[in-house]
Amino acid sequence: MLRTLALPRPMPPALAWLALGLLIFGACLVGIFARPIGFLSAFWPANALLLGLLVRYPHLARPPAWAAAAVGYVAADLVTGSAWGMALWLNAANLLGATAGWLVLRRLDESIRRLQRTASALYLLLAALVASTVGALAGCGAAPVYFNAPWTDLLSLWFSTDLMNYMLIVPVVLAAPRADDPPHAPQGGLQGMPLFWRVAPISSLLLAEGIRTVIGGPGMLAFVVPGLLWCALSYSAFTASLLSLVVCLWTMAGVATGVLNFTPAHAGDVFSLRVGVTLLALGPLAVACASAARAEALRRLDHAVRHDDLTGVLARRALLKQGARLVASHQRGSAGAAVLMLDVDFFKQVNDQHGHGAGDQLLIGIAEALARTLRPQDLLGRLGGEEFAAVLPGVSPAEAHAMAERLRSAVEQQPFATAPGGHGPTQHATVSIGLVHSATMGGNADMDMLLLAADAALYRAKAEGRNRVALA
């Protein structure tokens, strides 16, 4: 049934910017506590979180958001004992890098930003490369001033850590579930499968971790690739990205423990490790995006098959199929179900006087008026031409008659536009309604029998003068 989706009330802008500043402050503390003594952090999530949030919530990307993030960055450094000069320089570079990535992603199609297109992973990689390069170039000059190290080492370490964090964290933020996500079946055909197969992809990751712990060696980075790819094919892009984040960070920690220090002394090895982890995450992310694109295409195709392309309500076949299930399930209950057939009065005159475009706009407007009046559990469909039908489950005969009268009144009282977008002169219309309740047809009445009875009642309503409800 056609419904306007009610979105949750957005957070007030001032509160949103405050929350962003606090989140960046907390993320910076995480990174600061992961710093080797006297150098940059081994893991710095703040830049990736900022980029992901600004891209996910475009209304948030206003100057106060950057100001709140800047305060969060600098405050975290100052409360942990950093000098003013170093805090301002390094965090200005952090902001520049995140802003550069935002400039790349902000103008992309929303489906790309939501990781629902095959090329989404490549666009994200491009943005990550730009953001990492800009941030590293802006900050590398601090190496000889504050860390007594060559600027090239800081450039290498900054670029690699930002690149890794962007590719691991931003997908999780962008693909996280939203209130306006349409309901759809899980990817990979897992719906309805036994629990064993639903958890098998994650189990394969745990098995790979165990194997590489035992075997070790230089090839250990690749042991988890089959499991990550299986998860990307089986779960949503959000779940796959979250698993990649956990697995890749665990992999990096496992490789680095006792072997590497994230300091200029190991700059080449650290760069190699981080780029390797980034590429490890890129493959499953690309597969997850392609899988999400396929799932979205199938969802749109299924919606197109089941819904009328003009009015958006259920198509005839889908209405009959879903209505039959509703009637059968409520025939066994005490309330029963009702079926209504509705016909637009004098519809041919609208087409003759105003044209078929005006007639289409009238049908669209009537479908919207009917959908707004019906309950969420009711079904509404277009049988063809100017005929609609509705199935009302769990109603008494009196309640069904009252609903039919509300539908008739809703159409009668509303003016309808004659042109798309609500433009042009308005027109009024009425509908005739035939109503039948399953209680009047016996316990064996099915959807076909109820439709026939409602159709007979509809013809009687039209014969008696139209714009009325007739009972079977």
mmCIF file of N, CA, C and O in Angstrom, residues 346-356 358 427:
data_model
loop_
_atom_site.group_PDB
_atom_site.id
_atom_site.type_symbol
_atom_site.label_atom_id
_atom_site.label_comp_id
_atom_site.label_asym_id
_atom_site.label_seq_id
_atom_site.Cartn_x
_atom_site.Cartn_y
_atom_site.Cartn_z
ATOM 1 N N PHE A 346 -17.699 8.795 -13.279
ATOM 2 C CA PHE A 346 -17.597 9.651 -14.467
ATOM 3 C C PHE A 346 -16.136 9.904 -14.875
ATOM 4 O O PHE A 346 -15.776 10.999 -15.312
ATOM 5 N N PHE A 347 -15.316 8.883 -14.749
ATOM 6 C CA PHE A 347 -13.896 9.070 -15.056
ATOM 7 C C PHE A 347 -13.667 9.350 -16.538
ATOM 8 O O PHE A 347 -12.773 10.123 -16.910
ATOM 9 N N LYS A 348 -14.492 8.765 -17.404
ATOM 10 C CA LYS A 348 -14.320 8.988 -18.850
ATOM 11 C C LYS A 348 -14.499 10.465 -19.187
ATOM 12 O O LYS A 348 -13.825 10.992 -20.088
ATOM 13 N N GLN A 349 -15.390 11.148 -18.467
ATOM 14 C CA GLN A 349 -15.594 12.565 -18.735
ATOM 15 C C GLN A 349 -14.344 13.384 -18.404
ATOM 16 O O GLN A 349 -14.051 14.379 -19.067
ATOM 17 N N VAL A 350 -13.602 12.974 -17.380
ATOM 18 C CA VAL A 350 -12.357 13.675 -17.030
ATOM 19 C C VAL A 350 -11.359 13.561 -18.169
ATOM 20 O O VAL A 350 -10.735 14.558 -18.584
ATOM 21 N N ASN A 351 -11.213 12.362 -18.715
ATOM 22 C CA ASN A 351 -10.289 12.176 -19.836
ATOM 23 C C ASN A 351 -10.742 12.959 -21.060
ATOM 24 O O ASN A 351 -9.918 13.551 -21.773
ATOM 25 N N ASP A 352 -12.039 12.960 -21.312
ATOM 26 C CA ASP A 352 -12.544 13.656 -22.498
ATOM 27 C C ASP A 352 -12.404 15.169 -22.375
ATOM 28 O O ASP A 352 -12.086 15.859 -23.358
ATOM 29 N N GLN A 353 -12.659 15.712 -21.196
ATOM 30 C CA GLN A 353 -12.663 17.165 -21.020
ATOM 31 C C GLN A 353 -11.278 17.753 -20.757
ATOM 32 O O GLN A 353 -10.970 18.852 -21.197
ATOM 33 N N HIS A 354 -10.445 17.021 -20.005
ATOM 34 C CA HIS A 354 -9.153 17.570 -19.578
ATOM 35 C C HIS A 354 -7.949 16.826 -20.168
ATOM 36 O O HIS A 354 -6.819 17.282 -19.997
ATOM 37 N N GLY A 355 -8.179 15.697 -20.797
ATOM 38 C CA GLY A 355 -7.076 14.920 -21.347
ATOM 39 C C GLY A 355 -6.661 13.777 -20.428
ATOM 40 O O GLY A 355 -6.966 13.766 -19.234
ATOM 41 N N HIS A 356 -5.948 12.828 -21.018
ATOM 42 C CA HIS A 356 -5.545 11.650 -20.245
ATOM 43 C C HIS A 356 -4.524 11.982 -19.169
ATOM 44 O O HIS A 356 -4.446 11.295 -18.155
ATOM 45 N N ALA A 358 -4.581 14.596 -17.212
ATOM 46 C CA ALA A 358 -5.374 14.984 -16.039
ATOM 47 C C ALA A 358 -6.015 13.764 -15.392
ATOM 48 O O ALA A 358 -6.123 13.674 -14.164
ATOM 49 N N GLN A 427 -9.652 19.727 -9.696
ATOM 50 C CA GLN A 427 -10.891 19.054 -10.034
ATOM 51 C C GLN A 427 -11.361 18.250 -8.833
ATOM 52 O O GLN A 427 -10.561 17.892 -7.951
#
